[in-house]
Coordinates of C-alpha atoms in Angstrom, one line a residue:
Q118 CA -36.1 252.9 -29.0
V119 CA -35.1 253.1 -25.3
Q120 CA -32.7 250.5 -24.1
L121 CA -31.7 250.0 -20.5
Q122 CA -28.2 249.0 -19.6
E123 CA -27.4 247.5 -16.2
S124 CA -24.2 248.1 -14.3
V125 CA -24.2 245.4 -11.7
P126 CA -21.4 243.5 -9.9
G127 CA -21.6 239.8 -10.4
L128 CA -20.3 238.9 -7.0
V129 CA -20.5 240.6 -3.7
K130 CA -19.4 239.4 -0.3
P131 CA -21.7 239.2 2.7
S132 CA -22.1 242.4 4.8
Q133 CA -20.9 244.5 1.8
T134 CA -23.0 247.1 0.0
L135 CA -24.5 246.2 -3.3
S136 CA -24.8 249.0 -5.9
L137 CA -27.1 248.5 -8.8
T138 CA -27.1 251.2 -11.6
C139 CA -29.3 251.3 -14.7
T140 CA -28.8 253.7 -17.6
A141 CA -31.3 254.5 -20.3
F142 CA -30.1 255.0 -23.8
G143 CA -31.9 256.3 -26.9
G144 CA -34.7 258.4 -25.4
S145 CA -33.8 261.0 -22.9
N146 CA -36.8 263.1 -23.9
T147 CA -39.0 260.1 -23.2
T148 CA -37.5 258.8 -20.1
S149 CA -38.0 262.0 -18.2
Y150 CA -41.7 261.2 -18.1
Y151 CA -41.2 257.8 -16.6
G152 CA -40.3 256.4 -13.3
W153 CA -37.7 253.7 -12.4
T154 CA -38.3 250.4 -10.7
R155 CA -36.1 247.6 -9.6
I156 CA -37.2 244.1 -9.4
R157 CA -35.3 240.9 -8.4
Q158 CA -35.8 237.2 -8.6
P159 CA -34.0 234.9 -6.2
P160 CA -33.1 231.5 -7.5
G161 CA -36.1 229.2 -7.6
K162 CA -38.4 232.0 -6.4
G163 CA -40.8 234.5 -7.8
L164 CA -40.3 238.2 -8.8
K165 CA -39.8 240.6 -5.9
W166 CA -40.4 244.3 -6.2
M167 CA -37.5 246.2 -4.5
G168 CA -38.3 249.8 -4.9
A169 CA -39.0 252.7 -7.3
I170 CA -38.6 256.4 -7.8
Y171 CA -41.4 258.4 -9.5
S172 CA -41.7 262.2 -9.8
G173 CA -38.9 262.6 -7.3
Y174 CA -40.5 260.4 -4.6
T175 CA -38.9 257.1 -3.5
Y176 CA -40.7 254.0 -2.6
Y177 CA -39.3 250.9 -0.9
S178 CA -40.3 247.4 -0.3
P179 CA -41.1 247.2 3.5
S180 CA -38.8 244.2 3.8
L181 CA -35.8 246.1 2.3
K182 CA -36.5 249.7 3.4
S183 CA -34.1 249.7 6.4
H184 CA -31.1 249.0 4.2
T185 CA -32.0 250.3 0.8
S186 CA -31.3 253.7 -0.8
I187 CA -32.7 254.8 -4.2
S188 CA -31.6 257.8 -6.3
R189 CA -32.0 259.1 -9.9
D190 CA -29.7 261.2 -12.0
T191 CA -31.8 262.7 -14.7
S192 CA -28.8 264.4 -16.4
K193 CA -27.4 260.9 -17.0
D194 CA -30.6 259.1 -17.3
Q195 CA -29.5 256.8 -14.5
F196 CA -31.2 255.0 -11.7
S197 CA -29.3 253.6 -8.7
L198 CA -30.2 251.4 -5.8
Q199 CA -27.9 250.5 -3.0
L200 CA -28.5 247.6 -0.7
T201 CA -26.3 247.5 2.4
S202 CA -25.3 244.6 4.6
V203 CA -26.2 242.0 2.0
T204 CA -26.5 238.3 2.8
P205 CA -26.6 235.2 0.6
E206 CA -30.4 235.6 0.7
D207 CA -29.9 238.7 -1.5
T208 CA -28.6 236.5 -4.4
A209 CA -30.9 237.2 -7.3
V210 CA -31.3 238.2 -10.9
N211 CA -31.8 242.0 -10.7
T212 CA -33.7 243.9 -13.3
C213 CA -34.4 247.6 -13.8
A214 CA -37.5 248.9 -15.6
L215 CA -39.0 252.2 -16.8
G216 CA -42.7 252.7 -16.6
A217 CA -45.3 255.4 -16.7
T218 CA -47.1 254.2 -13.6
M219 CA -45.6 252.6 -10.5
T220 CA -46.8 249.1 -10.0
P221 CA -45.3 247.6 -6.8
T222 CA -47.4 244.4 -7.2
L223 CA -47.7 241.8 -9.9
P224 CA -48.2 242.1 -12.7
Y225 CA -45.4 244.6 -13.1
V226 CA -46.6 246.8 -16.0
M227 CA -43.5 248.5 -17.4
D228 CA -42.7 250.1 -20.7
Y229 CA -39.0 249.2 -20.9
W230 CA -37.0 246.4 -19.2
G231 CA -33.4 245.8 -18.6
K232 CA -31.9 242.4 -19.4
G233 CA -31.6 241.2 -15.9
T234 CA -28.2 240.4 -14.2
L235 CA -27.4 237.8 -11.6
V236 CA -25.8 239.1 -8.5
T237 CA -24.3 236.4 -6.2
V238 CA -23.7 237.1 -2.5
S239 CA -21.0 234.8 -1.3
S240 CA -17.7 234.8 0.5

């Protein structure tokens, strides 16, 4: 069974770069056929699709594209997203997911989900 483990800082200061990493365990032969997606949920708001990487192609939310970078390390089964120049509005529960098909809109149909981790942007 594939499990996704998040590596996410709990607190980041405004203007800093937020690095979100997700690692898959238990199914490297399976995960190579999937794409990665990251979704976040600001406090009191709905789910927001941030970006994804599928078959070597990266996709970004238009609202985040200018300060987002996505990469994937298949040898480590890892997916990383960096968000530069964060503001308090970037405070959210961040979740990574693996899926066979990219779904940038609700409902987000994914095969495996991370637990979700709160990142707070505050000085």
